[in-house]
Every structure is written in structure tokens, then in C-alpha cells.
mmCIF file of C-alpha atoms and ligand atoms in Angstrom:
data_model
loop_
_atom_site.group_PDB
_atom_site.id
_atom_site.type_symbol
_atom_site.label_atom_id
_atom_site.label_comp_id
_atom_site.label_asym_id
_atom_site.label_seq_id
_atom_site.Cartn_x
_atom_site.Cartn_y
_atom_site.Cartn_z
ATOM 1 C CA MET A 162 54.389 -13.440 21.453
ATOM 2 C CA SER A 163 52.523 -12.747 24.513
ATOM 3 C CA LYS A 164 52.084 -9.455 25.741
ATOM 4 C CA ARG A 165 53.853 -8.162 28.806
ATOM 5 C CA ALA A 166 51.827 -6.321 31.777
ATOM 6 C CA LEU A 167 53.142 -4.663 34.751
ATOM 7 C CA ILE A 168 50.814 -4.221 37.651
ATOM 8 C CA THR A 169 51.548 -1.825 40.786
ATOM 9 C CA GLY A 170 49.311 -2.820 43.594
ATOM 10 C CA ILE A 171 48.949 -6.375 42.321
ATOM 11 C CA THR A 172 48.610 -7.861 45.971
ATOM 12 C CA GLY A 173 45.272 -5.864 46.561
ATOM 13 C CA GLN A 174 41.869 -7.020 45.544
ATOM 14 C CA ASP A 175 41.640 -5.498 42.070
ATOM 15 C CA GLY A 176 45.631 -6.559 41.432
ATOM 16 C CA SER A 177 44.689 -10.066 42.116
ATOM 17 C CA TYR A 178 41.628 -10.140 39.817
ATOM 18 C CA LEU A 179 43.411 -8.282 37.042
ATOM 19 C CA ALA A 180 46.401 -10.673 37.200
ATOM 20 C CA GLU A 181 43.864 -13.468 36.822
ATOM 21 C CA PHE A 182 42.292 -11.904 34.106
ATOM 22 C CA LEU A 183 45.600 -11.221 32.128
ATOM 23 C CA LEU A 184 46.817 -14.484 32.722
ATOM 24 C CA ALA A 185 43.764 -15.959 31.121
ATOM 25 C CA ARG A 186 44.572 -14.048 28.126
ATOM 26 C CA ASP A 187 47.946 -15.432 27.731
ATOM 27 C CA TYR A 188 49.720 -12.233 29.241
ATOM 28 C CA GLU A 189 53.089 -12.539 30.977
ATOM 29 C CA VAL A 190 52.188 -10.555 34.139
ATOM 30 C CA HIS A 191 54.707 -8.775 36.227
ATOM 31 C CA GLY A 192 53.892 -7.089 39.742
ATOM 32 C CA LEU A 193 55.704 -4.294 41.542
ATOM 33 C CA VAL A 194 55.673 -5.225 45.248
ATOM 34 C CA ARG A 195 57.370 -4.052 48.281
ATOM 35 C CA ARG A 196 60.418 -6.008 49.307
ATOM 36 C CA ILE A 197 58.631 -6.924 52.587
ATOM 37 C CA ALA A 198 55.943 -8.759 50.569
ATOM 38 C CA LEU A 199 58.568 -11.167 49.155
ATOM 39 C CA HIS A 200 59.937 -11.809 52.704
ATOM 40 C CA ASP A 201 56.436 -12.400 54.297
ATOM 41 C CA PRO A 202 54.365 -13.826 51.387
ATOM 42 C CA GLU A 203 51.869 -15.497 53.726
ATOM 43 C CA ARG A 204 50.724 -11.992 54.938
ATOM 44 C CA HIS A 205 51.454 -9.914 51.834
ATOM 45 C CA LEU A 206 50.453 -12.438 49.117
ATOM 46 C CA SER A 207 47.415 -13.902 50.472
ATOM 47 C CA ARG A 208 45.134 -13.041 47.365
ATOM 48 C CA LEU A 209 47.823 -14.137 44.849
ATOM 49 C CA VAL A 210 48.435 -17.676 46.442
ATOM 50 C CA HIS A 211 46.683 -19.873 43.754
ATOM 51 C CA ILE A 212 48.535 -17.920 40.581
ATOM 52 C CA ARG A 213 51.775 -16.878 42.465
ATOM 53 C CA ASP A 214 53.974 -19.387 40.514
ATOM 54 C CA ARG A 215 52.800 -17.910 37.183
ATOM 55 C CA LEU A 216 53.523 -14.196 38.042
ATOM 56 C CA VAL A 217 57.039 -12.353 38.087
ATOM 57 C CA LEU A 218 57.116 -10.178 41.163
ATOM 58 C CA HIS A 219 59.659 -7.461 41.400
ATOM 59 C CA ALA A 220 60.687 -5.789 44.626
ATOM 60 C CA GLY A 221 60.668 -2.072 44.157
ATOM 61 C CA SER A 222 59.180 1.182 45.597
ATOM 62 C CA LEU A 223 57.091 3.685 44.073
ATOM 63 C CA GLU A 224 58.993 6.132 46.230
ATOM 64 C CA SER A 225 62.177 5.685 44.313
ATOM 65 C CA SER A 226 62.183 6.881 40.793
ATOM 66 C CA ALA A 227 65.457 4.978 40.015
ATOM 67 C CA SER A 228 63.829 1.657 41.252
ATOM 68 C CA LEU A 229 61.002 2.402 38.785
ATOM 69 C CA HIS A 230 63.329 2.945 36.001
ATOM 70 C CA GLN A 231 64.948 -0.361 36.841
ATOM 71 C CA VAL A 232 61.807 -2.393 36.742
ATOM 72 C CA VAL A 233 60.636 -0.960 33.664
ATOM 73 C CA ASP A 234 63.838 -1.417 31.931
ATOM 74 C CA LEU A 235 63.720 -5.179 33.072
ATOM 75 C CA VAL A 236 59.877 -5.711 32.142
ATOM 76 C CA ARG A 237 59.576 -3.492 28.952
ATOM 77 C CA PRO A 238 55.983 -3.724 29.555
ATOM 78 C CA ASP A 239 53.250 -3.380 26.578
ATOM 79 C CA GLU A 240 50.706 -2.424 29.248
ATOM 80 C CA CYS A 241 50.969 -0.873 32.727
ATOM 81 C CA TYR A 242 48.275 -0.815 35.346
ATOM 82 C CA HIS A 243 49.012 1.536 38.115
ATOM 83 C CA LEU A 244 46.565 0.395 40.927
ATOM 84 C CA ALA A 245 48.789 1.041 44.061
ATOM 85 C CA ALA A 246 47.979 3.862 46.474
ATOM 86 C CA HIS A 247 47.562 4.456 50.020
ATOM 87 C CA SER A 248 43.763 4.476 51.043
ATOM 88 C CA PHE A 249 42.394 5.827 54.213
ATOM 89 C CA VAL A 250 39.221 7.621 53.401
ATOM 90 C CA ASN A 251 38.297 6.726 57.059
ATOM 91 C CA THR A 252 41.024 8.603 58.868
ATOM 92 C CA SER A 253 41.245 12.339 59.557
ATOM 93 C CA PHE A 254 42.450 14.609 57.025
ATOM 94 C CA GLU A 255 45.535 15.948 58.708
ATOM 95 C CA ASP A 256 46.691 12.219 59.706
ATOM 96 C CA ASP A 257 46.532 11.561 55.935
ATOM 97 C CA LEU A 258 48.515 14.373 54.637
ATOM 98 C CA PRO A 259 52.086 12.814 54.775
ATOM 99 C CA THR A 260 50.793 10.089 52.324
ATOM 100 C CA LEU A 261 49.688 12.832 49.735
ATOM 101 C CA GLY A 262 53.219 13.560 48.440
ATOM 102 C CA ALA A 263 54.361 10.033 48.375
ATOM 103 C CA ASP A 264 51.462 8.822 46.269
ATOM 104 C CA ILE A 265 51.578 11.699 43.672
ATOM 105 C CA ASN A 266 55.245 11.342 43.320
ATOM 106 C CA GLY A 267 54.826 7.642 42.740
ATOM 107 C CA THR A 268 52.438 8.151 39.989
ATOM 108 C CA HIS A 269 54.912 10.899 38.542
ATOM 109 C CA TYR A 270 57.962 8.711 38.692
ATOM 110 C CA LEU A 271 56.067 5.766 37.150
ATOM 111 C CA LEU A 272 54.837 7.960 34.198
ATOM 112 C CA ALA A 273 58.172 9.459 33.547
ATOM 113 C CA ALA A 274 60.055 6.240 33.735
ATOM 114 C CA LEU A 275 57.503 4.611 31.134
ATOM 115 C CA ASN A 276 57.711 7.960 28.851
ATOM 116 C CA GLU A 277 61.449 7.528 28.831
ATOM 117 C CA ARG A 278 62.069 3.818 28.690
ATOM 118 C CA ALA A 279 58.805 2.354 27.275
ATOM 119 C CA PRO A 280 56.955 5.180 25.558
ATOM 120 C CA ALA A 281 54.620 2.811 23.576
ATOM 121 C CA CYS A 282 53.575 1.330 26.797
ATOM 122 C CA ARG A 283 49.934 1.698 27.569
ATOM 123 C CA PHE A 284 49.109 3.105 30.859
ATOM 124 C CA TYR A 285 46.016 2.706 33.044
ATOM 125 C CA PHE A 286 45.463 4.904 36.060
ATOM 126 C CA ALA A 287 43.143 3.792 38.802
ATOM 127 C CA GLY A 288 41.017 6.927 39.607
ATOM 128 C CA THR A 289 38.102 6.940 41.965
ATOM 129 C CA SER A 290 34.596 8.268 42.578
ATOM 130 C CA GLU A 291 36.217 9.992 45.656
ATOM 131 C CA MET A 292 37.578 12.590 43.291
ATOM 132 C CA PHE A 293 34.034 13.791 42.853
ATOM 133 C CA GLY A 294 33.796 14.144 46.569
ATOM 134 C CA HIS A 295 31.253 16.883 47.204
ATOM 135 C CA ALA A 296 29.710 16.230 43.884
ATOM 136 C CA ASP A 297 27.354 18.851 42.670
ATOM 137 C CA GLU A 298 25.305 16.661 40.126
ATOM 138 C CA SER A 299 23.965 12.991 40.510
ATOM 139 C CA PRO A 300 24.808 10.801 38.776
ATOM 140 C CA GLN A 301 28.358 11.955 38.002
ATOM 141 C CA ARG A 302 29.851 11.388 34.451
ATOM 142 C CA GLU A 303 33.102 12.140 32.996
ATOM 143 C CA THR A 304 32.333 15.794 32.604
ATOM 144 C CA SER A 305 31.147 16.265 36.268
ATOM 145 C CA ARG A 306 32.953 18.750 38.530
ATOM 146 C CA PHE A 307 35.679 17.172 40.864
ATOM 147 C CA LEU A 308 35.477 18.487 44.512
ATOM 148 C CA PRO A 309 37.382 15.850 46.470
ATOM 149 C CA ARG A 310 36.896 15.949 50.123
ATOM 150 C CA SER A 311 39.417 13.308 51.357
ATOM 151 C CA THR A 312 43.114 13.186 51.062
ATOM 152 C CA TYR A 313 42.656 10.107 49.078
ATOM 153 C CA GLY A 314 40.322 12.022 46.601
ATOM 154 C CA ILE A 315 42.905 14.758 46.105
ATOM 155 C CA ASN A 316 45.611 12.373 45.733
ATOM 156 C CA LYS A 317 43.815 10.460 43.167
ATOM 157 C CA LEU A 318 42.734 13.539 41.293
ATOM 158 C CA ALA A 319 46.489 14.706 41.094
ATOM 159 C CA GLY A 320 47.220 11.375 39.567
ATOM 160 C CA TYR A 321 44.381 11.511 36.993
ATOM 161 C CA HIS A 322 45.698 14.924 36.027
ATOM 162 C CA LEU A 323 49.343 13.582 35.681
ATOM 163 C CA THR A 324 47.855 10.879 33.479
ATOM 164 C CA ARG A 325 46.015 13.323 31.350
ATOM 165 C CA ASN A 326 49.010 15.597 31.009
ATOM 166 C CA TYR A 327 51.437 12.677 29.901
ATOM 167 C CA ARG A 328 48.531 11.786 27.314
ATOM 168 C CA GLU A 329 48.236 15.243 25.993
ATOM 169 C CA ARG A 330 51.911 16.536 26.214
ATOM 170 C CA PHE A 331 53.870 13.528 25.233
ATOM 171 C CA GLY A 332 51.268 11.456 23.251
ATOM 172 C CA MET A 333 51.239 8.388 25.656
ATOM 173 C CA HIS A 334 48.423 5.899 25.391
ATOM 174 C CA ALA A 335 47.474 6.909 29.024
ATOM 175 C CA SER A 336 43.942 6.409 30.338
ATOM 176 C CA SER A 337 42.177 6.821 33.801
ATOM 177 C CA GLY A 338 39.018 4.903 34.925
ATOM 178 C CA VAL A 339 36.948 6.824 37.418
ATOM 179 C CA LEU A 340 35.923 3.678 39.371
ATOM 180 C CA TYR A 341 32.922 3.539 41.937
ATOM 181 C CA ASN A 342 33.134 1.209 44.920
ATOM 182 C CA HIS A 343 33.633 -2.345 43.908
ATOM 183 C CA GLU A 344 33.807 -5.373 46.262
ATOM 184 C CA SER A 345 34.176 -8.928 46.435
ATOM 185 C CA PRO A 346 35.248 -11.650 48.887
ATOM 186 C CA ARG A 347 38.836 -10.196 48.650
ATOM 187 C CA ARG A 348 37.893 -6.763 49.814
ATOM 188 C CA GLY A 349 39.850 -5.418 52.794
ATOM 189 C CA HIS A 350 38.321 -6.119 56.154
ATOM 190 C CA GLU A 351 37.587 -2.428 56.919
ATOM 191 C CA PHE A 352 35.176 -1.713 54.351
ATOM 192 C CA VAL A 353 31.539 -2.180 55.241
ATOM 193 C CA THR A 354 30.521 -4.852 52.684
ATOM 194 C CA ARG A 355 33.189 -7.236 53.905
ATOM 195 C CA ARG A 356 32.418 -6.277 57.471
ATOM 196 C CA ILE A 357 28.845 -7.184 57.098
ATOM 197 C CA ALA A 358 29.614 -10.603 55.163
ATOM 198 C CA ALA A 359 32.142 -11.657 57.787
ATOM 199 C CA GLY A 360 29.608 -10.619 60.605
ATOM 200 C CA VAL A 361 26.922 -12.776 59.144
ATOM 201 C CA ALA A 362 29.277 -15.744 59.036
ATOM 202 C CA GLN A 363 30.390 -15.094 62.616
ATOM 203 C CA ILE A 364 26.865 -14.849 63.830
ATOM 204 C CA LEU A 365 25.790 -18.142 61.785
ATOM 205 C CA ALA A 366 28.624 -19.813 63.617
ATOM 206 C CA GLY A 367 27.489 -18.841 66.938
ATOM 207 C CA ARG A 368 30.612 -16.885 67.490
ATOM 208 C CA GLN A 369 28.936 -13.612 68.004
ATOM 209 C CA GLU A 370 25.270 -12.397 68.491
ATOM 210 C CA ARG A 371 25.588 -8.685 66.968
ATOM 211 C CA LEU A 372 27.251 -6.615 64.486
ATOM 212 C CA ALA A 373 27.957 -2.922 64.947
ATOM 213 C CA LEU A 374 27.664 -0.759 62.059
ATOM 214 C CA GLY A 375 27.513 3.159 61.236
ATOM 215 C CA ASN A 376 25.265 5.020 59.174
ATOM 216 C CA LEU A 377 22.690 2.410 57.630
ATOM 217 C CA ASP A 378 21.391 5.083 55.230
ATOM 218 C CA ALA A 379 24.691 5.632 53.533
ATOM 219 C CA ARG A 380 24.362 4.780 49.952
ATOM 220 C CA ARG A 381 26.977 3.611 47.484
ATOM 221 C CA ASP A 382 27.047 2.490 43.969
ATOM 222 C CA TRP A 383 28.679 -0.888 44.436
ATOM 223 C CA GLY A 384 29.725 -3.447 41.740
ATOM 224 C CA HIS A 385 32.074 -6.430 41.570
ATOM 225 C CA ALA A 386 35.676 -5.941 41.304
ATOM 226 C CA ARG A 387 35.985 -8.778 38.629
ATOM 227 C CA ASP A 388 33.724 -6.633 36.453
ATOM 228 C CA TYR A 389 35.768 -3.441 37.135
ATOM 229 C CA VAL A 390 39.075 -5.124 36.141
ATOM 230 C CA ARG A 391 37.714 -5.986 32.883
ATOM 231 C CA ALA A 392 37.022 -2.351 32.105
ATOM 232 C CA MET A 393 40.446 -1.372 32.945
ATOM 233 C CA TRP A 394 41.752 -3.731 30.353
ATOM 234 C CA LEU A 395 39.101 -2.671 27.729
ATOM 235 C CA MET A 396 40.427 0.943 28.137
ATOM 236 C CA LEU A 397 43.957 -0.192 26.958
ATOM 237 C CA GLN A 398 42.616 -2.006 24.160
ATOM 238 C CA GLN A 399 41.133 1.091 22.424
ATOM 239 C CA GLU A 400 42.774 2.854 19.597
ATOM 240 C CA THR A 401 42.793 6.059 21.540
ATOM 241 C CA PRO A 402 43.281 6.674 25.178
ATOM 242 C CA ASP A 403 40.517 8.377 27.447
ATOM 243 C CA ASP A 404 38.955 8.548 30.675
ATOM 244 C CA TYR A 405 35.800 6.747 31.756
ATOM 245 C CA VAL A 406 33.526 6.548 34.742
ATOM 246 C CA VAL A 407 32.953 2.937 35.670
ATOM 247 C CA ALA A 408 29.860 2.125 37.696
ATOM 248 C CA THR A 409 26.703 0.135 37.885
ATOM 249 C CA GLY A 410 24.433 3.327 37.767
ATOM 250 C CA GLU A 411 22.475 2.285 40.853
ATOM 251 C CA SER A 412 22.765 2.641 44.539
ATOM 252 C CA HIS A 413 21.934 0.832 47.552
ATOM 253 C CA THR A 414 21.942 1.677 51.269
ATOM 254 C CA VAL A 415 24.072 -0.157 53.733
ATOM 255 C CA ARG A 416 20.911 -1.308 55.345
ATOM 256 C CA GLU A 417 19.754 -2.902 52.021
ATOM 257 C CA PHE A 418 23.129 -4.633 51.995
ATOM 258 C CA ALA A 419 22.910 -5.873 55.516
ATOM 259 C CA GLN A 420 19.185 -7.009 55.029
ATOM 260 C CA LEU A 421 20.163 -9.089 52.052
ATOM 261 C CA ALA A 422 23.453 -10.409 53.651
ATOM 262 C CA PHE A 423 21.475 -11.751 56.566
ATOM 263 C CA ALA A 424 18.673 -13.056 54.581
ATOM 264 C CA VAL A 425 21.263 -15.140 52.441
ATOM 265 C CA ALA A 426 21.902 -16.910 55.717
ATOM 266 C CA GLY A 427 18.297 -17.141 56.859
ATOM 267 C CA LEU A 428 18.793 -14.703 59.372
ATOM 268 C CA ASP A 429 16.918 -11.486 60.295
ATOM 269 C CA HIS A 430 19.202 -8.231 60.327
ATOM 270 C CA ARG A 431 17.057 -6.416 62.622
ATOM 271 C CA GLU A 432 17.734 -8.975 65.593
ATOM 272 C CA HIS A 433 21.570 -8.571 64.980
ATOM 273 C CA VAL A 434 22.591 -5.267 63.534
ATOM 274 C CA PHE A 435 22.910 -2.274 65.842
ATOM 275 C CA VAL A 436 24.227 1.315 65.195
ATOM 276 C CA ASP A 437 27.339 2.296 66.962
ATOM 277 C CA PRO A 438 27.812 6.074 66.865
ATOM 278 C CA GLU A 439 31.493 5.582 66.972
ATOM 279 C CA LEU A 440 31.307 4.093 63.582
ATOM 280 C CA CYS A 441 29.169 6.827 62.049
ATOM 281 C CA ARG A 442 30.987 9.386 59.882
ATOM 282 C CA ARG A 443 30.093 13.040 59.759
ATOM 283 C CA ALA A 444 27.249 14.086 57.434
ATOM 284 C CA GLU A 445 28.067 12.475 54.086
ATOM 285 C CA ASP A 446 27.626 14.216 50.690
ATOM 286 C CA GLN A 447 25.088 13.636 48.230
ATOM 287 C CA PRO A 448 25.505 9.957 47.247
ATOM 288 C CA LEU A 449 27.886 9.087 44.648
ATOM 289 C CA VAL A 450 26.480 7.253 41.626
ATOM 290 C CA GLY A 451 28.128 6.807 38.401
ATOM 291 C CA ASP A 452 26.743 7.295 35.027
ATOM 292 C CA PRO A 453 28.498 4.334 33.146
ATOM 293 C CA ARG A 454 27.057 5.453 29.516
ATOM 294 C CA LYS A 455 30.454 6.277 28.022
ATOM 295 C CA ALA A 456 32.056 2.994 29.166
ATOM 296 C CA ARG A 457 28.872 1.137 27.835
ATOM 297 C CA GLU A 458 28.821 2.961 24.494
ATOM 298 C CA ARG A 459 32.785 3.160 23.901
ATOM 299 C CA LEU A 460 34.110 0.188 25.606
ATOM 300 C CA GLY A 461 31.015 -2.063 25.232
ATOM 301 C CA TRP A 462 31.339 -2.442 29.077
ATOM 302 C CA HIS A 463 28.510 -3.265 31.218
ATOM 303 C CA HIS A 464 28.727 -4.833 34.866
ATOM 304 C CA GLN A 465 27.815 -8.460 34.895
ATOM 305 C CA VAL A 466 27.334 -9.115 38.612
ATOM 306 C CA GLY A 467 24.366 -7.384 40.090
ATOM 307 C CA PHE A 468 23.824 -6.286 43.671
ATOM 308 C CA ALA A 469 22.009 -9.440 45.115
ATOM 309 C CA GLN A 470 24.626 -11.767 43.322
ATOM 310 C CA LEU A 471 27.534 -9.536 44.786
ATOM 311 C CA VAL A 472 25.967 -9.929 48.325
ATOM 312 C CA ARG A 473 25.557 -13.660 48.154
ATOM 313 C CA GLU A 474 28.970 -14.344 46.773
ATOM 314 C CA MET A 475 30.624 -12.464 49.598
ATOM 315 C CA VAL A 476 28.520 -14.034 52.402
ATOM 316 C CA THR A 477 29.113 -17.374 50.776
ATOM 317 C CA ALA A 478 32.793 -16.994 50.742
ATOM 318 C CA GLU A 479 32.862 -15.877 54.335
ATOM 319 C CA CYS A 480 30.648 -18.908 55.402
ATOM 320 C CA ASP A 481 32.781 -21.325 53.363
ATOM 321 C CA ALA A 482 35.945 -20.094 55.028
ATOM 322 C CA LEU A 483 34.199 -21.127 58.356
ATOM 323 C CA GLY A 484 33.191 -24.241 56.911
ATOM 324 C CA LEU A 485 29.573 -23.406 57.490
ATOM 325 C CA THR A 486 26.992 -24.435 55.018
ATOM 326 C CA LEU A 487 24.258 -22.003 54.164
ATOM 327 C CA PRO A 488 20.732 -22.807 54.539
ATOM 328 C CA LEU A 489 18.937 -23.436 51.344
ATOM 329 C CA ALA A 490 17.091 -20.693 49.927
ATOM 330 C CA THR A 491 14.974 -19.462 52.725
ATOM 331 C CA PRO A 492 11.691 -17.782 52.004
ATOM 332 C CA ALA A 493 13.079 -14.486 53.362
ATOM 333 C CA ALA A 494 16.085 -14.648 51.159
ATOM 334 C CA ALA A 495 14.193 -15.431 48.207
ATOM 335 C CA GLN A 496 12.072 -12.427 48.659
ATOM 336 C CA VAL A 497 14.846 -10.104 49.309
ATOM 337 C CA VAL A 498 16.943 -11.507 46.503
ATOM 338 C CA GLU A 499 13.762 -10.831 44.043
ATOM 339 C CA GLN A 500 13.688 -7.295 45.321
ATOM 340 C CA GLY A 501 17.625 -6.799 45.098
ATOM 341 C CA GLU A 502 17.780 -8.271 41.518
ATOM 342 C CA GLU A 503 17.864 -5.889 38.749
HETATM 343 P P1 GDP B 55 34.185 3.887 51.258
HETATM 344 O O1 GDP B 55 33.997 4.821 52.295
HETATM 345 O O2 GDP B 55 33.194 4.378 50.076
HETATM 346 O O3 GDP B 55 35.657 3.881 50.574
HETATM 347 O O4 GDP B 55 33.848 2.456 51.658
HETATM 348 P P2 GDP B 55 33.228 1.902 52.879
HETATM 349 O O5 GDP B 55 32.710 0.484 52.658
HETATM 350 O O6 GDP B 55 34.288 2.075 54.164
HETATM 351 O O7 GDP B 55 31.893 2.830 53.455
HETATM 352 C C1 GDP B 55 30.914 2.818 52.653
HETATM 353 C C2 GDP B 55 29.735 3.579 53.341
HETATM 354 O O8 GDP B 55 29.150 2.667 54.423
HETATM 355 C C3 GDP B 55 29.958 4.810 53.897
HETATM 356 O O9 GDP B 55 28.894 5.676 53.737
HETATM 357 C C4 GDP B 55 30.137 4.512 55.635
HETATM 358 O O10 GDP B 55 29.753 5.567 56.233
HETATM 359 C C5 GDP B 55 29.146 3.374 55.544
HETATM 360 N N1 GDP B 55 29.017 2.561 56.786
HETATM 361 C C6 GDP B 55 28.031 2.448 57.612
HETATM 362 N N2 GDP B 55 28.708 1.340 58.448
HETATM 363 C C7 GDP B 55 29.908 1.283 58.417
HETATM 364 C C8 GDP B 55 30.708 0.486 59.010
HETATM 365 O O11 GDP B 55 30.876 -0.234 60.039
HETATM 366 N N3 GDP B 55 32.143 0.417 58.442
HETATM 367 C C9 GDP B 55 32.414 1.129 57.074
HETATM 368 N N4 GDP B 55 33.793 0.993 56.812
HETATM 369 N N5 GDP B 55 31.334 1.944 56.693
HETATM 370 C C10 GDP B 55 30.302 1.920 57.212
#
């Protein structure tokens, strides 16, 4: 009999890749979505169009304990992937505070419902490198100190501790992944990688000349979302639950991303990118870079998509969407790609 998985946040980037991944392994895939998503699928289910008829979507709310009990009763999942959360690293701390309680309660309600109605269900919590925030060591590993600096990071850290408590107190098979930035053509438009990839396509199409960015020296440990959902699944296949850092272990600057993205389209980023002070965030902390050694040793996980391949895939997808053909490997692109390849 095929296993049943329940995914919260199935409409997002990670949710959609995870759903594909599980369907390919013969899972029966259920998703918890807001009622509005079912009423306005074009807008809310755009990442699931190609697999929509193979999924079972349930309208429900993480803010309602009763609704979670109902869905858990109905689905009786073998595995639950809790990916849903508000994410506003960009906005101000004060503005985000109202979302804090909602997300923490949602995680707690879900864990409680599973523990009560489906205690054998294996649980994955989507933690984030933002939990390290003002990290005092680099790269960060599972034992590094958590010093979150955003509402998002604090919220995720609470979820991480809730997950650990359900594991330790109730013996639930509950694990957290501490995931570093992971991107793809399905990334939200507000993130810098998607902004750059989309900007390159717009410029190539002659629809705009220039692209405004913030801090070009900011660094991130960027991986591909498709690789990261595989790590989530691997955590739930282990005999014992645990927490894992999931990262590539290498970081690149926003400038490097832009340089490569423009080069893929045969363009020179220096002719198009400018820094808009409005987009620059206040001084950023020590760059977050993860040490994925534990995931490699225990899960056998390693990222497969390197930086250059990620950039190429994102730019190509944006160009395809506009019906543009990328120039065949230009000398500039070849040179940058060589530098970017691990
Ligand atoms: P996150 O902040 O790690 O969740 O991801 P983002 O993609 O939003 O930002 C990654 C880094 O890119 C941050 O250090 C930003 O300061 C930097 N950055 C530079 N220019 C931009 C921009 O135009 N938009 C965004 N979102 N980030 C930018």
C-alpha cells in the first residue's frame, strides 16, 4: 500500500517540489491549503497546475486546532511535512510581530493533533538558517548557537524547539531541517535570485534597460530547492529522528549571481545593474554558510545542483516564459560558468 503524506505549505516553492518528489515515489499526497486557494486556483495553485489532479487538497487553517484534527483524522498520514509559515524577513520587526503567535500556534496545534490522532506519523519541520541570525561562528552546524534577528527566525526557532519537545517528551518521530537559502524558477518574485533572473529576461526582451538591486556584496549559501526537498524526505526515512543543517557549504555574493545570470544571456551586468539605496538592508551580519557534514554522513545527502547550474536554470526559465531564445554559450558566459562551477 502506498504511503500517505500530508504537506502544509504545498502551494509554495518547496511544497510543489516535495509533492512531485513524493508522487514519483508512489505516495498518496495530501495538502493543507487555505480555502481561498481552492476558490482561486489560478492565483494560488499556479505551482501545482501540472500535478493538481494527482493531489488531494484539503481546505483548512493552521490557526484552528479543530480543523487540523479533522484533516489529520481524515488523512491519517504516515509522514507530515510542515512547510507553511509567514515569511517576511524584509519587513520591519514591529510589523511582523502579529504573525509570530499565529505561526507558533499553528505548529503546536499540528504537532498536538498528530500526537493525539496519528502518533506513528513521522514529522518534518522546516527550520531555516535565519534561526542562526547573528551567528557567532561560520560555517554554522547543528550545534551552533541560535541568535535569530528577525521575526521569521524567532518564529522558526520556536517551531524547532516545539518539534524537539514532541520528539523527546512523546517519542514522536519528529525532525527539523535547518535549511539555507534554496532557489529555483518557482522562487517568490521578491527574492533577489528571482529578481535578477526575471530582470535579465526583461532586459534581453528589450522591455527594460536597467535592474535595481540592493547590497551587491551580500553573501548567501544558495542551493536548489529540488535538492533540499530530497533532504527533508531522507530525514523521515531514518530510524531515529534528528535535526540537520542542509546547505551547500559555499557562499556567493549577489554580484556573482548577477554577473553569471547576465553572462548566461550574453549580457554584461555592469551595463545594466545599479544599486538602489532603498533596496539596501541595514548592515548585515556575518554571512550565513552552512556545514552540511552531518546530513552528508548520516543521510547520504549532497546537493547535486551547483551554483552555475542553478543560475542558468533560473535565467533559462524566465527567458522561456517570455518566448526568448538564449544566445548559444557566449565566450563571456563560458568564462563565468567555468569560474562558477565547483
Ligand atoms: P533572504 O534575505 O536570505 O531571505 O533572501 P533574499 O533573496 O531576499 O536576499 C538575499 C540577499 O540579497 C540579502 O542579503 C539582500 O540584502 C541581498 N539583496 C541585494 N539586492 C537585493 C534585492 O534587490 N532584493 C532582495 N530581496 N535582496 C537583495
